[in-house]
mmCIF file of C-alpha atoms in Angstrom:
data_model
loop_
_atom_site.group_PDB
_atom_site.id
_atom_site.type_symbol
_atom_site.label_atom_id
_atom_site.label_comp_id
_atom_site.label_asym_id
_atom_site.label_seq_id
_atom_site.Cartn_x
_atom_site.Cartn_y
_atom_site.Cartn_z
ATOM 1 C CA UNK S 1 49.765 -98.818 110.602
ATOM 2 C CA UNK S 2 51.958 -101.438 108.954
ATOM 3 C CA UNK S 3 55.272 -99.883 107.943
ATOM 4 C CA UNK S 4 56.456 -102.531 105.473
ATOM 5 C CA UNK S 5 53.875 -104.968 104.159
ATOM 6 C CA UNK S 6 54.197 -107.969 101.871
ATOM 7 C CA UNK S 7 51.672 -110.063 100.003
ATOM 8 C CA UNK S 8 51.098 -112.895 100.045
ATOM 9 C CA UNK S 9 52.237 -114.145 103.442
ATOM 10 C CA UNK S 10 52.302 -117.743 102.250
ATOM 11 C CA UNK S 11 52.803 -119.038 98.729
ATOM 12 C CA UNK S 12 52.659 -122.720 97.821
ATOM 13 C CA UNK S 13 53.237 -123.591 94.195
ATOM 14 C CA UNK S 14 54.587 -126.270 91.908
ATOM 15 C CA UNK S 15 57.910 -126.422 90.158
ATOM 16 C CA UNK S 16 57.984 -124.600 86.864
ATOM 17 C CA UNK S 17 55.347 -122.029 87.788
ATOM 18 C CA UNK S 18 55.830 -118.269 87.779
ATOM 19 C CA UNK S 19 54.906 -116.226 90.845
ATOM 20 C CA UNK S 20 55.158 -112.697 92.197
ATOM 21 C CA UNK S 21 55.559 -111.215 95.666
ATOM 22 C CA UNK S 22 54.583 -107.624 96.340
ATOM 23 C CA UNK S 23 55.999 -105.199 98.875
ATOM 24 C CA UNK S 24 54.872 -101.755 99.973
ATOM 25 C CA UNK S 25 56.303 -99.330 102.524
ATOM 26 C CA UNK S 26 54.556 -96.291 103.971
ATOM 27 C CA UNK S 27 57.612 -94.857 105.717
ATOM 28 C CA UNK S 28 58.563 -92.455 102.949
ATOM 29 C CA UNK S 29 61.878 -94.260 102.497
ATOM 30 C CA UNK S 30 63.981 -93.990 99.350
ATOM 31 C CA UNK S 31 65.577 -97.429 99.414
ATOM 32 C CA UNK S 32 64.057 -100.911 99.326
ATOM 33 C CA UNK S 33 65.536 -104.409 99.423
ATOM 34 C CA UNK S 34 64.767 -108.064 98.877
ATOM 35 C CA UNK S 35 66.357 -110.661 101.136
ATOM 36 C CA UNK S 36 66.189 -114.450 101.106
ATOM 37 C CA UNK S 37 66.225 -116.396 104.364
ATOM 38 C CA UNK S 38 66.893 -120.100 103.917
ATOM 39 C CA UNK S 39 65.895 -123.020 106.097
ATOM 40 C CA UNK S 40 68.945 -122.478 108.319
ATOM 41 C CA UNK S 41 67.832 -118.873 108.890
ATOM 42 C CA UNK S 42 70.783 -117.459 106.943
ATOM 43 C CA UNK S 43 69.904 -114.073 105.465
ATOM 44 C CA UNK S 44 71.253 -112.930 102.108
ATOM 45 C CA UNK S 45 70.595 -109.781 100.169
ATOM 46 C CA UNK S 46 69.273 -110.230 96.666
ATOM 47 C CA UNK S 47 68.451 -106.775 95.315
ATOM 48 C CA UNK S 48 68.240 -103.161 96.355
ATOM 49 C CA UNK S 49 66.556 -100.171 94.718
ATOM 50 C CA UNK S 50 67.186 -96.535 95.530
ATOM 51 C CA UNK S 51 64.653 -94.078 94.121
ATOM 52 C CA UNK S 52 63.481 -96.763 91.681
ATOM 53 C CA UNK S 53 67.027 -97.408 90.447
ATOM 54 C CA UNK S 54 68.662 -100.820 90.914
ATOM 55 C CA UNK S 55 71.811 -100.380 93.028
ATOM 56 C CA UNK S 56 72.483 -103.873 94.366
ATOM 57 C CA UNK S 57 72.128 -106.970 92.236
ATOM 58 C CA UNK S 58 73.692 -109.947 93.942
ATOM 59 C CA UNK S 59 74.490 -113.251 92.293
ATOM 60 C CA UNK S 60 70.912 -114.366 91.870
ATOM 61 C CA UNK S 61 69.538 -116.529 89.023
ATOM 62 C CA UNK S 62 68.050 -114.375 86.305
ATOM 63 C CA UNK S 63 64.752 -116.163 86.907
ATOM 64 C CA UNK S 64 64.375 -113.573 89.692
ATOM 65 C CA UNK S 65 63.401 -110.141 88.451
ATOM 66 C CA UNK S 66 62.659 -107.206 90.735
ATOM 67 C CA UNK S 67 60.584 -104.227 89.696
ATOM 68 C CA UNK S 68 60.053 -100.929 91.434
ATOM 69 C CA UNK S 69 57.135 -98.985 89.945
ATOM 70 C CA UNK S 70 57.644 -96.197 92.490
ATOM 71 C CA UNK S 71 59.632 -95.510 95.653
ATOM 72 C CA UNK S 72 57.005 -97.101 97.892
ATOM 73 C CA UNK S 73 56.740 -100.417 96.048
ATOM 74 C CA UNK S 74 59.140 -103.197 95.180
ATOM 75 C CA UNK S 75 57.921 -106.419 93.636
ATOM 76 C CA UNK S 76 59.730 -109.681 93.011
ATOM 77 C CA UNK S 77 58.821 -111.917 90.108
ATOM 78 C CA UNK S 78 60.158 -115.442 89.931
ATOM 79 C CA UNK S 79 60.018 -117.508 86.736
ATOM 80 C CA UNK S 80 60.257 -121.275 86.416
ATOM 81 C CA UNK S 81 60.263 -121.940 90.143
ATOM 82 C CA UNK S 82 62.614 -124.628 91.454
ATOM 83 C CA UNK S 83 62.619 -126.626 94.691
ATOM 84 C CA UNK S 84 65.657 -124.663 95.878
ATOM 85 C CA UNK S 85 63.686 -121.425 95.734
ATOM 86 C CA UNK S 86 61.737 -122.513 98.799
ATOM 87 C CA UNK S 87 62.572 -119.977 101.492
ATOM 88 C CA UNK S 88 61.232 -116.958 103.310
ATOM 89 C CA UNK S 89 61.591 -113.768 101.308
ATOM 90 C CA UNK S 90 61.791 -110.489 103.194
ATOM 91 C CA UNK S 91 61.289 -107.031 101.850
ATOM 92 C CA UNK S 92 62.938 -104.169 103.720
ATOM 93 C CA UNK S 93 63.322 -100.427 103.409
ATOM 94 C CA UNK S 94 65.641 -97.731 104.715
ATOM 95 C CA UNK S 95 65.628 -93.957 104.655
ATOM 96 C CA UNK S 96 68.426 -93.951 102.103
ATOM 97 C CA UNK S 97 71.136 -96.084 100.569
ATOM 98 C CA UNK S 98 73.890 -94.852 102.856
ATOM 99 C CA UNK S 99 75.235 -97.475 105.193
ATOM 100 C CA UNK S 100 74.311 -95.503 108.301
ATOM 101 C CA UNK S 101 70.593 -96.126 107.894
ATOM 102 C CA UNK S 102 68.915 -99.030 109.616
ATOM 103 C CA UNK S 103 66.506 -101.237 107.737
ATOM 104 C CA UNK S 104 62.843 -101.950 108.433
ATOM 105 C CA UNK S 105 61.656 -105.405 107.477
ATOM 106 C CA UNK S 106 58.324 -106.729 106.329
ATOM 107 C CA UNK S 107 56.747 -109.843 107.846
ATOM 108 C CA UNK S 108 58.072 -112.125 105.139
ATOM 109 C CA UNK S 109 56.597 -114.352 102.436
ATOM 110 C CA UNK S 110 57.083 -118.069 102.964
ATOM 111 C CA UNK S 111 57.469 -119.651 99.533
ATOM 112 C CA UNK S 112 57.128 -123.416 99.260
ATOM 113 C CA UNK S 113 57.833 -125.050 95.919
ATOM 114 C CA UNK S 114 56.610 -128.644 95.546
ATOM 115 C CA UNK N 1 84.799 -107.768 101.153
ATOM 116 C CA UNK N 2 82.900 -107.221 104.374
ATOM 117 C CA UNK N 3 81.958 -110.042 106.719
ATOM 118 C CA UNK N 4 80.353 -110.702 110.081
ATOM 119 C CA UNK N 5 80.918 -113.596 112.444
ATOM 120 C CA UNK N 6 78.636 -114.643 115.250
ATOM 121 C CA UNK N 7 80.660 -117.409 116.887
ATOM 122 C CA UNK N 8 77.828 -118.880 118.950
ATOM 123 C CA UNK N 9 74.837 -120.577 117.335
ATOM 124 C CA UNK N 10 73.091 -120.717 120.681
ATOM 125 C CA UNK N 11 73.291 -118.778 123.942
ATOM 126 C CA UNK N 12 71.424 -119.945 127.032
ATOM 127 C CA UNK N 13 70.968 -117.782 130.109
ATOM 128 C CA UNK N 14 68.752 -117.798 133.166
ATOM 129 C CA UNK N 15 66.184 -115.067 133.610
ATOM 130 C CA UNK N 16 67.600 -112.168 135.565
ATOM 131 C CA UNK N 17 71.207 -112.915 134.585
ATOM 132 C CA UNK N 18 73.216 -110.708 132.247
ATOM 133 C CA UNK N 19 73.460 -111.798 128.641
ATOM 134 C CA UNK N 20 76.040 -111.288 125.908
ATOM 135 C CA UNK N 21 75.687 -112.174 122.244
ATOM 136 C CA UNK N 22 78.984 -111.907 120.395
ATOM 137 C CA UNK N 23 79.742 -110.377 117.027
ATOM 138 C CA UNK N 24 82.979 -109.634 115.189
ATOM 139 C CA UNK N 25 83.258 -107.943 111.833
ATOM 140 C CA UNK N 26 85.575 -107.193 108.946
ATOM 141 C CA UNK N 27 85.107 -104.185 106.674
ATOM 142 C CA UNK N 28 87.179 -101.636 104.798
ATOM 143 C CA UNK N 29 87.124 -98.259 106.462
ATOM 144 C CA UNK N 30 84.866 -97.240 109.294
ATOM 145 C CA UNK N 31 82.007 -99.644 109.957
ATOM 146 C CA UNK N 32 78.341 -99.113 110.456
ATOM 147 C CA UNK N 33 77.161 -101.888 112.792
ATOM 148 C CA UNK N 34 73.662 -103.051 113.592
ATOM 149 C CA UNK N 35 71.793 -105.545 115.736
ATOM 150 C CA UNK N 36 68.426 -106.949 114.737
ATOM 151 C CA UNK N 37 66.104 -109.387 116.499
ATOM 152 C CA UNK N 38 63.792 -111.904 114.862
ATOM 153 C CA UNK N 39 60.932 -113.516 116.749
ATOM 154 C CA UNK N 40 59.428 -116.745 115.367
ATOM 155 C CA UNK N 41 57.553 -116.264 112.099
ATOM 156 C CA UNK N 42 58.249 -112.530 112.097
ATOM 157 C CA UNK N 43 60.459 -110.120 110.191
ATOM 158 C CA UNK N 44 63.634 -108.663 111.642
ATOM 159 C CA UNK N 45 63.327 -105.720 114.026
ATOM 160 C CA UNK N 46 66.037 -103.092 114.435
ATOM 161 C CA UNK N 47 67.521 -102.958 117.960
ATOM 162 C CA UNK N 48 70.448 -100.548 117.796
ATOM 163 C CA UNK N 49 73.321 -99.288 115.687
ATOM 164 C CA UNK N 50 76.815 -97.859 115.936
ATOM 165 C CA UNK N 51 77.673 -95.094 113.512
ATOM 166 C CA UNK N 52 80.265 -92.985 115.291
ATOM 167 C CA UNK N 53 80.984 -91.485 118.692
ATOM 168 C CA UNK N 54 80.353 -93.243 121.990
ATOM 169 C CA UNK N 55 81.481 -96.850 121.951
ATOM 170 C CA UNK N 56 78.556 -97.900 124.137
ATOM 171 C CA UNK N 57 75.304 -97.746 122.239
ATOM 172 C CA UNK N 58 71.902 -98.093 123.875
ATOM 173 C CA UNK N 59 68.906 -99.465 122.046
ATOM 174 C CA UNK N 60 65.422 -100.870 122.371
ATOM 175 C CA UNK N 61 64.164 -103.148 125.168
ATOM 176 C CA UNK N 62 67.121 -102.398 127.452
ATOM 177 C CA UNK N 63 69.740 -103.767 125.072
ATOM 178 C CA UNK N 64 73.114 -102.140 124.556
ATOM 179 C CA UNK N 65 76.187 -102.933 122.520
ATOM 180 C CA UNK N 66 79.839 -102.066 122.866
ATOM 181 C CA UNK N 67 81.921 -101.174 119.840
ATOM 182 C CA UNK N 68 85.563 -102.204 120.153
ATOM 183 C CA UNK N 69 87.619 -101.070 117.190
ATOM 184 C CA UNK N 70 90.847 -102.853 118.159
ATOM 185 C CA UNK N 71 89.059 -106.178 118.555
ATOM 186 C CA UNK N 72 86.673 -105.473 115.655
ATOM 187 C CA UNK N 73 83.795 -106.528 117.865
ATOM 188 C CA UNK N 74 80.289 -105.300 118.542
ATOM 189 C CA UNK N 75 78.844 -107.497 121.291
ATOM 190 C CA UNK N 76 75.197 -107.185 122.304
ATOM 191 C CA UNK N 77 74.477 -107.051 126.019
ATOM 192 C CA UNK N 78 71.666 -106.750 128.508
ATOM 193 C CA UNK N 79 72.120 -106.496 132.279
ATOM 194 C CA UNK N 80 69.115 -108.644 133.188
ATOM 195 C CA UNK N 81 67.598 -111.101 130.713
ATOM 196 C CA UNK N 82 63.869 -111.708 130.340
ATOM 197 C CA UNK N 83 62.168 -114.849 129.060
ATOM 198 C CA UNK N 84 60.610 -112.642 126.386
ATOM 199 C CA UNK N 85 64.120 -111.837 125.056
ATOM 200 C CA UNK N 86 64.292 -115.385 123.668
ATOM 201 C CA UNK N 87 64.669 -114.954 119.901
ATOM 202 C CA UNK N 88 67.141 -115.059 117.003
ATOM 203 C CA UNK N 89 69.628 -112.198 116.964
ATOM 204 C CA UNK N 90 71.500 -110.952 113.926
ATOM 205 C CA UNK N 91 74.530 -108.707 113.769
ATOM 206 C CA UNK N 92 75.041 -106.797 110.516
ATOM 207 C CA UNK N 93 77.690 -104.547 109.013
ATOM 208 C CA UNK N 94 77.368 -101.927 106.314
ATOM 209 C CA UNK N 95 80.362 -100.167 104.815
ATOM 210 C CA UNK N 96 80.904 -96.675 103.488
ATOM 211 C CA UNK N 97 81.186 -97.970 99.965
ATOM 212 C CA UNK N 98 79.202 -100.812 98.469
ATOM 213 C CA UNK N 99 75.916 -98.956 97.919
ATOM 214 C CA UNK N 100 75.106 -99.462 101.567
ATOM 215 C CA UNK N 101 74.990 -103.243 101.213
ATOM 216 C CA UNK N 102 74.350 -105.078 104.461
ATOM 217 C CA UNK N 103 76.107 -108.279 105.384
ATOM 218 C CA UNK N 104 74.431 -110.277 108.131
ATOM 219 C CA UNK N 105 75.917 -112.794 110.514
ATOM 220 C CA UNK N 106 74.475 -116.286 110.653
ATOM 221 C CA UNK N 107 72.420 -115.452 113.716
ATOM 222 C CA UNK N 108 72.503 -116.493 117.371
ATOM 223 C CA UNK N 109 69.529 -118.093 119.062
ATOM 224 C CA UNK N 110 69.101 -116.718 122.553
ATOM 225 C CA UNK N 111 67.122 -118.810 125.018
ATOM 226 C CA UNK N 112 66.281 -117.327 128.400
ATOM 227 C CA UNK N 113 65.029 -119.880 130.911
ATOM 228 C CA UNK N 114 62.789 -118.972 133.846
#
């Protein structure tokens, strides 16, 4: 059973388009995250939701909008895609928002903007 | 603000030799410290964490890490490296406050040669 799953795995699109990435976790966790990993493999948090409430909102262009319809799902919508948005986007979850909980990561979505 | 430093971009060891991947951190209050491993084209996998108690923490695949409060370090170790340990390793810190936000180091690529 896949604990944290993301769709699609690969996404190739043109500048200016709008796209969405979906994430689902079947671990019963309360907290979910979106991370961006750039070409140098640096990992940065973008957003975090705890029980469907946004608790972390890093300095991210407002073209990125997360949505959590329920505790098991966290989607990421990106408007007006730019070349610099090309990266691997990881969804993750943890049992709760407390810092003592480890995170479980999905397989990633490789976004390529041309 | 919390931060993590992994001073080595690359660590090379021979199979069967001990390995160490270094990590130092900065955080207000008591830290929660984590190690994750990323294999090519995969998401991050949790290896181990320090929350409180014993300074030597044991984790998956024979890895362990030593928490040193005075040196603000949390180095990852393994007594005998395997070729299959070759991967990208990330150290991360989460603080008491900050909604459980994780800050990741820049990663260290471990290469184990036969």
